GROMACS .gro file of C-alpha atoms in nm:
model
  508
    1UNK     CA    1  16.230  14.707  20.059
    2UNK     CA    2  16.088  14.621  20.398
    3UNK     CA    3  15.735  14.490  20.395
    4UNK     CA    4  15.480  14.634  20.636
    5UNK     CA    5  15.178  14.455  20.773
    6UNK     CA    6  14.829  14.598  20.729
    7UNK     CA    7  14.790  14.658  21.101
    8UNK     CA    8  15.112  14.856  21.113
    9UNK     CA    9  14.995  15.083  20.833
   10UNK     CA   10  14.663  15.139  21.008
   11UNK     CA   11  14.828  15.255  21.328
   12UNK     CA   12  15.148  15.416  21.201
   13UNK     CA   13  15.239  15.627  20.904
   14UNK     CA   14  15.480  15.514  20.640
   15UNK     CA   15  15.757  15.764  20.597
   16UNK     CA   16  15.896  15.663  20.262
   17UNK     CA   17  15.701  15.810  20.216
   18UNK     CA   18  14.630  17.782  18.720
   19UNK     CA   19  13.861  18.123  18.026
   20UNK     CA   20  14.118  18.402  18.052
   21UNK     CA   21  13.960  18.735  17.949
   22UNK     CA   22  14.269  18.847  17.759
   23UNK     CA   23  14.230  19.140  17.530
   24UNK     CA   24  14.563  19.044  17.376
   25UNK     CA   25  14.527  18.673  17.309
   26UNK     CA   26  14.890  18.628  17.211
   27UNK     CA   27  14.995  18.692  17.570
   28UNK     CA   28  14.870  18.353  17.681
   29UNK     CA   29  14.904  18.154  17.363
   30UNK     CA   30  14.966  17.784  17.389
   31UNK     CA   31  15.337  17.828  17.332
   32UNK     CA   32  15.377  18.157  17.525
   33UNK     CA   33  15.696  18.232  17.335
   34UNK     CA   34  15.622  18.602  17.273
   35UNK     CA   35  15.845  18.856  17.444
   36UNK     CA   36  15.642  19.134  17.607
   37UNK     CA   37  15.836  19.364  17.838
   38UNK     CA   38  15.535  19.558  17.976
   39UNK     CA   39  15.195  19.416  18.069
   40UNK     CA   40  14.897  19.601  18.223
   41UNK     CA   41  14.659  19.365  18.403
   42UNK     CA   42  14.349  19.574  18.465
   43UNK     CA   43  13.996  19.563  18.603
   44UNK     CA   44  14.086  19.266  18.821
   45UNK     CA   45  14.018  19.192  19.187
   46UNK     CA   46  14.358  19.198  19.360
   47UNK     CA   47  14.398  18.958  19.651
   48UNK     CA   48  14.732  18.988  19.827
   49UNK     CA   49  14.791  18.826  20.168
   50UNK     CA   50  14.936  19.133  20.341
   51UNK     CA   51  14.620  19.330  20.254
   52UNK     CA   52  14.323  19.098  20.300
   53UNK     CA   53  14.123  19.371  20.472
   54UNK     CA   54  14.152  19.591  20.163
   55UNK     CA   55  14.048  19.380  19.862
   56UNK     CA   56  13.949  19.594  19.566
   57UNK     CA   57  13.942  19.593  19.189
   58UNK     CA   58  14.248  19.751  19.039
   59UNK     CA   59  14.539  19.717  18.802
   60UNK     CA   60  14.892  19.578  18.813
   61UNK     CA   61  15.176  19.687  18.586
   62UNK     CA   62  15.448  19.435  18.503
   63UNK     CA   63  15.768  19.543  18.337
   64UNK     CA   64  16.077  19.334  18.266
   65UNK     CA   65  15.955  19.053  18.487
   66UNK     CA   66  15.883  19.266  18.794
   67UNK     CA   67  15.576  19.429  18.941
   68UNK     CA   68  15.617  19.804  18.885
   69UNK     CA   69  15.292  19.939  19.025
   70UNK     CA   70  14.972  19.825  19.196
   71UNK     CA   71  14.668  20.055  19.173
   72UNK     CA   72  14.371  19.957  19.386
   73UNK     CA   73  14.109  20.166  19.212
   74UNK     CA   74  13.864  20.122  18.928
   75UNK     CA   75  13.922  20.258  18.578
   76UNK     CA   76  14.293  20.317  18.627
   77UNK     CA   77  14.455  20.486  18.331
   78UNK     CA   78  14.623  20.251  18.084
   79UNK     CA   79  14.999  20.262  18.094
   80UNK     CA   80  15.169  20.380  17.775
   81UNK     CA   81  15.327  20.105  17.570
   82UNK     CA   82  15.182  19.822  17.778
   83UNK     CA   83  14.995  19.521  17.642
   84UNK     CA   84  14.659  19.513  17.817
   85UNK     CA   85  14.514  19.208  17.988
   86UNK     CA   86  14.157  19.242  18.108
   87UNK     CA   87  14.095  19.063  18.435
   88UNK     CA   88  13.727  19.154  18.448
   89UNK     CA   89  13.539  18.915  18.672
   90UNK     CA   90  13.859  18.741  18.779
   91UNK     CA   91  14.097  18.739  19.073
   92UNK     CA   92  14.472  18.802  19.079
   93UNK     CA   93  14.686  18.644  19.350
   94UNK     CA   94  15.058  18.594  19.408
   95UNK     CA   95  15.207  18.277  19.271
   96UNK     CA   96  15.176  17.990  19.520
   97UNK     CA   97  15.469  17.844  19.713
   98UNK     CA   98  15.513  17.477  19.799
   99UNK     CA   99  15.791  17.466  20.056
  100UNK     CA  100  15.826  17.087  20.076
  101UNK     CA  101  15.899  16.894  19.758
  102UNK     CA  102  16.143  16.624  19.647
  103UNK     CA  103  16.189  16.674  19.273
  104UNK     CA  104  16.432  16.388  19.209
  105UNK     CA  105  16.191  16.122  19.340
  106UNK     CA  106  15.945  15.955  19.102
  107UNK     CA  107  15.596  15.887  19.239
  108UNK     CA  108  15.497  15.522  19.243
  109UNK     CA  109  15.853  15.394  19.209
  110UNK     CA  110  16.139  15.290  19.429
  111UNK     CA  111  16.501  15.387  19.366
  112UNK     CA  112  16.565  15.114  19.107
  113UNK     CA  113  16.243  15.096  18.900
  114UNK     CA  114  16.302  15.414  18.691
  115UNK     CA  115  16.600  15.242  18.530
  116UNK     CA  116  16.367  15.002  18.350
  117UNK     CA  117  16.145  15.268  18.194
  118UNK     CA  118  16.380  15.547  18.072
  119UNK     CA  119  16.143  15.704  17.817
  120UNK     CA  120  15.854  15.722  18.062
  121UNK     CA  121  16.078  15.878  18.323
  122UNK     CA  122  16.215  16.127  18.069
  123UNK     CA  123  15.860  16.238  17.985
  124UNK     CA  124  15.771  16.261  18.354
  125UNK     CA  125  16.061  16.494  18.430
  126UNK     CA  126  15.987  16.702  18.118
  127UNK     CA  127  15.631  16.753  18.243
  128UNK     CA  128  15.724  16.799  18.609
  129UNK     CA  129  15.773  17.180  18.615
  130UNK     CA  130  15.460  17.228  18.406
  131UNK     CA  131  15.251  17.027  18.648
  132UNK     CA  132  15.345  17.252  18.937
  133UNK     CA  133  15.268  17.560  18.726
  134UNK     CA  134  14.936  17.406  18.619
  135UNK     CA  135  14.819  17.439  18.979
  136UNK     CA  136  14.974  17.784  19.028
  137UNK     CA  137  15.295  17.690  19.209
  138UNK     CA  138  15.555  17.939  19.090
  139UNK     CA  139  15.803  17.879  19.374
  140UNK     CA  140  15.924  17.550  19.522
  141UNK     CA  141  16.163  17.449  19.799
  142UNK     CA  142  16.329  17.108  19.765
  143UNK     CA  143  16.401  16.995  20.118
  144UNK     CA  144  16.658  16.726  20.057
  145UNK     CA  145  16.875  16.724  19.746
  146UNK     CA  146  16.948  16.368  19.642
  147UNK     CA  147  17.034  16.436  19.277
  148UNK     CA  148  17.153  16.789  19.200
  149UNK     CA  149  17.142  16.715  18.825
  150UNK     CA  150  16.765  16.673  18.835
  151UNK     CA  151  16.728  17.014  18.996
  152UNK     CA  152  16.959  17.177  18.743
  153UNK     CA  153  16.766  17.024  18.453
  154UNK     CA  154  16.442  17.141  18.615
  155UNK     CA  155  16.574  17.498  18.618
  156UNK     CA  156  16.679  17.469  18.253
  157UNK     CA  157  16.323  17.382  18.145
  158UNK     CA  158  16.164  17.648  17.919
  159UNK     CA  159  15.888  17.700  18.176
  160UNK     CA  160  15.948  17.627  18.542
  161UNK     CA  161  15.878  17.755  18.893
  162UNK     CA  162  16.153  17.932  19.085
  163UNK     CA  163  16.344  17.672  19.281
  164UNK     CA  164  16.522  17.688  19.614
  165UNK     CA  165  16.662  17.400  19.818
  166UNK     CA  166  16.801  17.288  20.153
  167UNK     CA  167  17.103  17.120  20.003
  168UNK     CA  168  17.178  16.765  20.109
  169UNK     CA  169  16.995  16.669  20.426
  170UNK     CA  170  17.157  16.585  20.759
  171UNK     CA  171  17.045  16.237  20.865
  172UNK     CA  172  17.198  16.083  21.176
  173UNK     CA  173  17.431  15.799  21.082
  174UNK     CA  174  17.236  15.483  20.993
  175UNK     CA  175  16.912  15.651  21.104
  176UNK     CA  176  16.609  15.766  20.907
  177UNK     CA  177  16.605  15.794  20.608
  178UNK     CA  178  16.946  15.632  20.555
  179UNK     CA  179  16.802  15.311  20.695
  180UNK     CA  180  16.594  15.251  20.380
  181UNK     CA  181  16.908  15.212  20.170
  182UNK     CA  182  17.132  14.903  20.201
  183UNK     CA  183  17.425  14.944  20.443
  184UNK     CA  184  17.675  14.915  20.159
  185UNK     CA  185  17.526  15.212  19.965
  186UNK     CA  186  17.348  15.433  20.219
  187UNK     CA  187  17.649  15.653  20.292
  188UNK     CA  188  17.686  15.728  19.922
  189UNK     CA  189  17.316  15.817  19.898
  190UNK     CA  190  17.338  16.039  20.207
  191UNK     CA  191  17.694  16.179  20.213
  192UNK     CA  192  17.603  16.471  20.441
  193UNK     CA  193  17.520  16.248  20.737
  194UNK     CA  194  17.608  16.329  21.096
  195UNK     CA  195  17.883  16.110  21.238
  196UNK     CA  196  17.802  15.912  21.550
  197UNK     CA  197  18.113  15.791  21.739
  198UNK     CA  198  17.908  15.518  21.902
  199UNK     CA  199  17.856  15.364  21.556
  200UNK     CA  200  18.213  15.398  21.434
  201UNK     CA  201  18.235  15.027  21.352
  202UNK     CA  202  17.941  15.048  21.108
  203UNK     CA  203  18.055  15.365  20.930
  204UNK     CA  204  18.295  15.317  20.636
  205UNK     CA  205  18.648  15.422  20.725
  206UNK     CA  206  18.663  15.667  20.433
  207UNK     CA  207  18.429  15.901  20.624
  208UNK     CA  208  18.621  16.099  20.886
  209UNK     CA  209  18.440  16.217  21.200
  210UNK     CA  210  18.569  16.574  21.161
  211UNK     CA  211  18.412  16.594  20.812
  212UNK     CA  212  18.069  16.501  20.941
  213UNK     CA  213  18.010  16.722  21.240
  214UNK     CA  214  17.693  16.937  21.242
  215UNK     CA  215  17.904  17.244  21.162
  216UNK     CA  216  18.075  17.072  20.868
  217UNK     CA  217  17.744  16.944  20.729
  218UNK     CA  218  17.571  17.282  20.761
  219UNK     CA  219  17.873  17.441  20.597
  220UNK     CA  220  17.832  17.218  20.292
  221UNK     CA  221  17.465  17.315  20.265
  222UNK     CA  222  17.555  17.684  20.281
  223UNK     CA  223  17.828  17.652  20.017
  224UNK     CA  224  17.589  17.464  19.786
  225UNK     CA  225  17.353  17.763  19.786
  226UNK     CA  226  17.093  17.616  20.020
  227UNK     CA  227  16.851  17.841  20.208
  228UNK     CA  228  16.763  17.586  20.475
  229UNK     CA  229  16.887  17.281  20.662
  230UNK     CA  230  16.689  16.957  20.693
  231UNK     CA  231  16.742  16.731  20.994
  232UNK     CA  232  16.546  16.430  21.122
  233UNK     CA  233  16.415  16.283  21.444
  234UNK     CA  234  16.255  15.952  21.356
  235UNK     CA  235  16.279  15.626  21.548
  236UNK     CA  236  16.121  15.431  21.265
  237UNK     CA  237  15.809  15.236  21.177
  238UNK     CA  238  15.685  14.883  21.195
  239UNK     CA  239  15.961  14.640  21.272
  240UNK     CA  240  16.229  14.910  21.246
  241UNK     CA  241  16.126  15.112  21.549
  242UNK     CA  242  16.464  15.151  21.710
  243UNK     CA  243  16.665  15.353  21.457
  244UNK     CA  244  16.945  15.567  21.597
  245UNK     CA  245  16.846  15.930  21.658
  246UNK     CA  246  17.042  16.239  21.752
  247UNK     CA  247  17.047  16.374  22.105
  248UNK     CA  248  16.981  16.731  22.223
  249UNK     CA  249  17.353  16.810  22.212
  250UNK     CA  250  17.374  16.731  21.840
  251UNK     CA  251  17.062  16.933  21.763
  252UNK     CA  252  17.208  17.224  21.961
  253UNK     CA  253  17.517  17.214  21.739
  254UNK     CA  254  17.302  17.210  21.425
  255UNK     CA  255  17.095  17.499  21.560
  256UNK     CA  256  17.410  17.702  21.630
  257UNK     CA  257  17.560  17.632  21.288
  258UNK     CA  258  17.234  17.708  21.104
  259UNK     CA  259  17.197  18.038  21.289
  260UNK     CA  260  17.554  18.139  21.206
  261UNK     CA  261  17.496  18.049  20.841
  262UNK     CA  262  17.157  18.230  20.837
  263UNK     CA  263  16.979  17.913  20.725
  264UNK     CA  264  16.628  17.802  20.819
  265UNK     CA  265  16.639  17.492  21.039
  266UNK     CA  266  16.379  17.232  20.950
  267UNK     CA  267  16.315  16.901  21.117
  268UNK     CA  268  16.130  16.595  20.998
  269UNK     CA  269  15.918  16.521  21.305
  270UNK     CA  270  15.592  16.332  21.266
  271UNK     CA  271  15.536  16.207  21.621
  272UNK     CA  272  15.457  16.363  21.958
  273UNK     CA  273  15.802  16.268  22.086
  274UNK     CA  274  15.976  16.405  21.777
  275UNK     CA  275  15.789  16.736  21.786
  276UNK     CA  276  15.871  16.773  22.156
  277UNK     CA  277  16.237  16.724  22.064
  278UNK     CA  278  16.212  16.975  21.776
  279UNK     CA  279  16.047  17.244  21.989
  280UNK     CA  280  16.296  17.200  22.274
  281UNK     CA  281  16.580  17.229  22.021
  282UNK     CA  282  16.450  17.556  21.877
  283UNK     CA  283  16.387  17.452  21.517
  284UNK     CA  284  16.233  17.704  21.277
  285UNK     CA  285  16.001  17.464  21.095
  286UNK     CA  286  15.841  17.131  21.179
  287UNK     CA  287  15.803  16.933  20.858
  288UNK     CA  288  15.493  16.711  20.895
  289UNK     CA  289  15.187  16.694  21.107
  290UNK     CA  290  15.171  16.486  21.424
  291UNK     CA  291  15.055  16.156  21.280
  292UNK     CA  292  15.178  15.942  21.566
  293UNK     CA  293  15.088  16.016  21.929
  294UNK     CA  294  15.292  15.731  22.073
  295UNK     CA  295  15.143  15.596  22.396
  296UNK     CA  296  14.850  15.835  22.349
  297UNK     CA  297  14.749  15.689  22.012
  298UNK     CA  298  14.421  15.548  22.142
  299UNK     CA  299  14.307  15.872  22.308
  300UNK     CA  300  13.998  16.003  22.129
  301UNK     CA  301  14.032  16.364  22.242
  302UNK     CA  302  14.342  16.579  22.203
  303UNK     CA  303  14.549  16.504  22.516
  304UNK     CA  304  14.649  16.786  22.752
  305UNK     CA  305  15.018  16.716  22.701
  306UNK     CA  306  14.989  16.756  22.327
  307UNK     CA  307  14.791  17.079  22.370
  308UNK     CA  308  15.072  17.215  22.589
  309UNK     CA  309  15.326  17.136  22.318
  310UNK     CA  310  15.110  17.292  22.048
  311UNK     CA  311  15.077  17.607  22.257
  312UNK     CA  312  15.457  17.627  22.262
  313UNK     CA  313  15.467  17.590  21.882
  314UNK     CA  314  15.226  17.884  21.854
  315UNK     CA  315  15.409  18.095  22.113
  316UNK     CA  316  15.749  18.037  21.954
  317UNK     CA  317  15.606  18.097  21.605
  318UNK     CA  318  15.751  17.773  21.473
  319UNK     CA  319  15.645  17.710  21.113
  320UNK     CA  320  15.419  17.405  21.080
  321UNK     CA  321  15.370  17.192  20.768
  322UNK     CA  322  15.078  16.949  20.823
  323UNK     CA  323  15.134  16.751  20.497
  324UNK     CA  324  14.809  16.560  20.552
  325UNK     CA  325  14.802  16.443  20.191
  326UNK     CA  326  15.106  16.227  20.263
  327UNK     CA  327  14.880  15.983  20.447
  328UNK     CA  328  14.596  16.016  20.197
  329UNK     CA  329  14.855  15.931  19.931
  330UNK     CA  330  14.895  15.592  20.094
  331UNK     CA  331  14.520  15.544  20.096
  332UNK     CA  332  14.514  15.597  19.717
  333UNK     CA  333  14.605  15.228  19.675
  334UNK     CA  334  14.286  15.126  19.851
  335UNK     CA  335  14.059  15.378  19.675
  336UNK     CA  336  13.944  15.246  19.334
  337UNK     CA  337  13.842  15.597  19.227
  338UNK     CA  338  14.176  15.767  19.276
  339UNK     CA  339  14.340  15.684  18.940
  340UNK     CA  340  14.014  15.777  18.767
  341UNK     CA  341  14.047  16.143  18.866
  342UNK     CA  342  14.020  16.366  18.558
  343UNK     CA  343  14.307  16.579  18.687
  344UNK     CA  344  14.567  16.302  18.677
  345UNK     CA  345  14.619  16.295  18.297
  346UNK     CA  346  14.693  16.667  18.320
  347UNK     CA  347  14.993  16.627  18.553
  348UNK     CA  348  15.161  16.302  18.441
  349UNK     CA  349  15.227  16.141  18.101
  350UNK     CA  350  14.971  15.892  17.973
  351UNK     CA  351  15.225  15.610  17.973
  352UNK     CA  352  15.286  15.660  18.344
  353UNK     CA  353  14.914  15.655  18.424
  354UNK     CA  354  14.876  15.335  18.225
  355UNK     CA  355  15.161  15.182  18.423
  356UNK     CA  356  15.004  15.285  18.754
  357UNK     CA  357  14.690  15.100  18.645
  358UNK     CA  358  14.884  14.781  18.573
  359UNK     CA  359  14.955  14.504  18.820
  360UNK     CA  360  15.323  14.593  18.813
  361UNK     CA  361  15.243  14.960  18.880
  362UNK     CA  362  15.050  14.869  19.194
  363UNK     CA  363  15.347  14.693  19.356
  364UNK     CA  364  15.357  14.930  19.653
  365UNK     CA  365  15.010  14.822  19.763
  366UNK     CA  366  15.160  14.491  19.867
  367UNK     CA  367  15.420  14.676  20.072
  368UNK     CA  368  15.142  14.852  20.258
  369UNK     CA  369  14.922  14.547  20.300
  370UNK     CA  370  15.089  14.209  20.290
  371UNK     CA  371  14.814  14.022  20.475
  372UNK     CA  372  14.524  14.088  20.233
  373UNK     CA  373  14.338  14.324  20.462
  374UNK     CA  374  14.026  14.451  20.277
  375UNK     CA  375  14.066  14.792  20.114
  376UNK     CA  376  13.786  14.944  20.321
  377UNK     CA  377  13.952  14.828  20.641
  378UNK     CA  378  14.284  14.978  20.536
  379UNK     CA  379  14.119  15.314  20.467
  380UNK     CA  380  13.934  15.301  20.798
  381UNK     CA  381  14.261  15.227  20.977
  382UNK     CA  382  14.427  15.533  20.826
  383UNK     CA  383  14.124  15.747  20.909
  384UNK     CA  384  14.107  15.632  21.269
  385UNK     CA  385  14.482  15.657  21.323
  386UNK     CA  386  14.722  15.903  21.162
  387UNK     CA  387  14.462  16.109  20.972
  388UNK     CA  388  14.250  16.159  21.284
  389UNK     CA  389  14.557  16.250  21.485
  390UNK     CA  390  14.685  16.511  21.241
  391UNK     CA  391  14.340  16.663  21.187
  392UNK     CA  392  14.289  16.710  21.559
  393UNK     CA  393  14.632  16.868  21.598
  394UNK     CA  394  14.584  17.095  21.297
  395UNK     CA  395  14.237  17.201  21.417
  396UNK     CA  396  14.384  17.308  21.751
  397UNK     CA  397  14.669  17.497  21.587
  398UNK     CA  398  14.425  17.662  21.344
  399UNK     CA  399  14.215  17.786  21.638
  400UNK     CA  400  14.529  17.948  21.776
  401UNK     CA  401  14.626  18.096  21.434
  402UNK     CA  402  14.959  17.913  21.427
  403UNK     CA  403  15.225  17.987  21.167
  404UNK     CA  404  15.116  17.737  20.904
  405UNK     CA  405  15.345  17.682  20.606
  406UNK     CA  406  15.212  17.518  20.293
  407UNK     CA  407  15.412  17.211  20.192
  408UNK     CA  408  15.315  16.880  20.042
  409UNK     CA  409  15.617  16.647  20.065
  410UNK     CA  410  15.564  16.557  19.697
  411UNK     CA  411  15.624  16.275  19.644
  412UNK     CA  412  15.652  16.155  20.001
  413UNK     CA  413  15.759  15.806  19.899
  414UNK     CA  414  15.704  15.539  19.635
  415UNK     CA  415  15.329  15.600  19.620
  416UNK     CA  416  15.137  15.720  19.314
  417UNK     CA  417  14.904  15.902  19.555
  418UNK     CA  418  15.125  16.214  19.567
  419UNK     CA  419  15.148  16.365  19.217
  420UNK     CA  420  15.312  16.701  19.136
  421UNK     CA  421  15.084  17.004  19.140
  422UNK     CA  422  14.769  16.803  19.199
  423UNK     CA  423  14.899  16.702  19.539
  424UNK     CA  424  14.897  17.069  19.642
  425UNK     CA  425  14.532  17.112  19.546
  426UNK     CA  426  14.440  16.799  19.738
  427UNK     CA  427  14.643  16.916  20.040
  428UNK     CA  428  14.446  17.242  20.043
  429UNK     CA  429  14.125  17.042  20.056
  430UNK     CA  430  14.262  16.839  20.347
  431UNK     CA  431  14.368  17.153  20.534
  432UNK     CA  432  14.018  17.296  20.502
  433UNK     CA  433  13.866  16.973  20.630
  434UNK     CA  434  14.105  16.986  20.925
  435UNK     CA  435  13.991  17.334  21.027
  436UNK     CA  436  14.203  17.593  20.848
  437UNK     CA  437  14.012  17.890  20.714
  438UNK     CA  438  14.050  17.981  20.348
  439UNK     CA  439  14.248  18.288  20.455
  440UNK     CA  440  14.486  18.071  20.659
  441UNK     CA  441  14.542  17.839  20.364
  442UNK     CA  442  14.604  18.135  20.133
  443UNK     CA  443  14.855  18.296  20.369
  444UNK     CA  444  15.033  17.964  20.427
  445UNK     CA  445  15.090  17.918  20.054
  446UNK     CA  446  15.204  18.275  19.993
  447UNK     CA  447  15.330  18.526  20.249
  448UNK     CA  448  15.396  18.287  20.537
  449UNK     CA  449  15.615  18.059  20.326
  450UNK     CA  450  15.794  18.358  20.176
  451UNK     CA  451  15.867  18.515  20.514
  452UNK     CA  452  15.979  18.198  20.689
  453UNK     CA  453  16.219  18.104  20.407
  454UNK     CA  454  16.345  18.464  20.382
  455UNK     CA  455  16.243  18.512  20.018
  456UNK     CA  456  15.967  18.766  20.090
  457UNK     CA  457  16.168  19.046  19.926
  458UNK     CA  458  16.107  18.862  19.599
  459UNK     CA  459  15.776  18.672  19.620
  460UNK     CA  460  15.469  18.606  19.830
  461UNK     CA  461  15.268  18.927  19.778
  462UNK     CA  462  15.152  19.158  19.498
  463UNK     CA  463  15.367  19.463  19.563
  464UNK     CA  464  15.595  19.689  19.356
  465UNK     CA  465  15.943  19.546  19.326
  466UNK     CA  466  15.841  19.183  19.362
  467UNK     CA  467  15.899  18.923  19.092
  468UNK     CA  468  15.592  18.907  18.867
  469UNK     CA  469  15.490  18.554  18.963
  470UNK     CA  470  15.113  18.581  18.952
  471UNK     CA  471  14.804  18.366  18.909
  472UNK     CA  472  14.471  18.466  18.752
  473UNK     CA  473  14.165  18.272  18.869
  474UNK     CA  474  13.794  18.265  18.788
  475UNK     CA  475  13.703  18.231  19.155
  476UNK     CA  476  13.825  18.388  19.478
  477UNK     CA  477  14.043  18.165  19.698
  478UNK     CA  478  13.882  18.335  19.998
  479UNK     CA  479  13.540  18.201  19.897
  480UNK     CA  480  13.617  17.843  19.795
  481UNK     CA  481  13.913  17.609  19.790
  482UNK     CA  482  13.788  17.510  19.443
  483UNK     CA  483  13.926  17.845  19.323
  484UNK     CA  484  14.271  17.687  19.306
  485UNK     CA  485  14.141  17.470  19.023
  486UNK     CA  486  13.991  17.768  18.833
  487UNK     CA  487  14.322  17.910  18.715
  488UNK     CA  488  14.326  18.067  18.367
  489UNK     CA  489  14.673  18.221  18.341
  490UNK     CA  490  15.004  18.195  18.526
  491UNK     CA  491  15.275  18.459  18.503
  492UNK     CA  492  15.632  18.349  18.572
  493UNK     CA  493  15.874  18.640  18.589
  494UNK     CA  494  15.620  18.843  18.392
  495UNK     CA  495  15.573  18.581  18.122
  496UNK     CA  496  15.205  18.480  18.079
  497UNK     CA  497  15.121  18.115  18.029
  498UNK     CA  498  14.780  17.973  17.952
  499UNK     CA  499  14.696  17.706  18.205
  500UNK     CA  500  14.559  17.472  17.939
  501UNK     CA  501  14.894  17.472  17.761
  502UNK     CA  502  15.062  17.335  18.074
  503UNK     CA  503  14.862  17.014  18.094
  504UNK     CA  504  15.044  16.688  18.019
  505UNK     CA  505  14.769  16.591  17.773
  506UNK     CA  506  14.761  16.927  17.590
  507UNK     CA  507  14.887  16.976  17.233
  508UNK     CA  508  15.184  17.184  17.337
   0.00000   0.00000   0.00000
């Protein structure tokens, strides 16, 4: 793996980057293996994103995994034959959606390290779906399938969020992220690449140009069951700053094919240049905040040119995923308090946490800082560079009420700073610091994600007919971001699960 200097990390971003008041205690028992076809959640404050101006106490009836009725009035009459759950003093919201995850990647490890610790990795993947549910994420979107078997095993877990994906991503030949794999294996890792005739000599002869056109690649995503397409515009970082990138003509072909296939077009674009390219090409979603301003990096105020671009993003209603925690995840290696967080043992196995605390487990720190730059200086560099940039951009977009989509890019790379479930809670904190209101954060993680990814007929709000993916909290998410860590019960397809039973360190 390429080593990066401390100064490069400071100025650029590295890409490799739920006490329930249950009147029927059995409903949320630690094993949650009871079968209850009808549940009446009553006397609860209902907070649904399509109705934030009409928040009242009421009752919700679940039957056979679906929401049957929503009554926004006090003392609603109990439904016959339903098990009653009292939500007195609590708040009921739709299950949360993280629309940017990479389930097959293991935090804190490169592609080869998992092979040496099979039992630890097995336990990590067994806990993975529970960790997302622990923080209320009942729907996920995997943006780039690199191991379909991992996703299938995830969906076979006894308890798991609903999972959608974008199929295999469409990197430009030998560009990002193919460039991180050796030339002799990268085409096997990324078989849905876009052929570049100008690089014919460096593309194995077994790959025919006609099989790797934008239309052919998008077709494979559609046939695999994908709901979106992931493309990239990334020139690279550090010493690899001149990676091949697609031109407007190629993006136009991808846009046309995605539209014909009714797929959401997403683009990895973390720089000013890349987001200009994405907007001009008519993408539906920009995956990542603007960490890199290019020649404007040293500007202290938001430049006029960037404001103009952001206005276009708002006007065109392009979905925007800030993913600020990606950068903070790099800073975790320079923060001695990070691995001491009480939440970490709840989302990863103890053996993995112990490994992260070992010298071997901190290997990636050397990749980020190979010149012994002091930890404080590294953190300051991230704060002054990419974190400042993305916060300023997000603040401007928040003031314009842009179409924010909640996504975390978990894990963004081989860093232990982006852990499943927890990373979402930390991202919400970052979004609030950057200027999003609590209502904007709530909508981004519910209705906005559901609408943009065309799954709003199933999830995203508390309405009759929707899948009963629900979260019960002690606090209101419209009053404090801390509410997302006050979860008592999660319902997945109408099945109630005690939050405590989902923790990695619980006796489940």
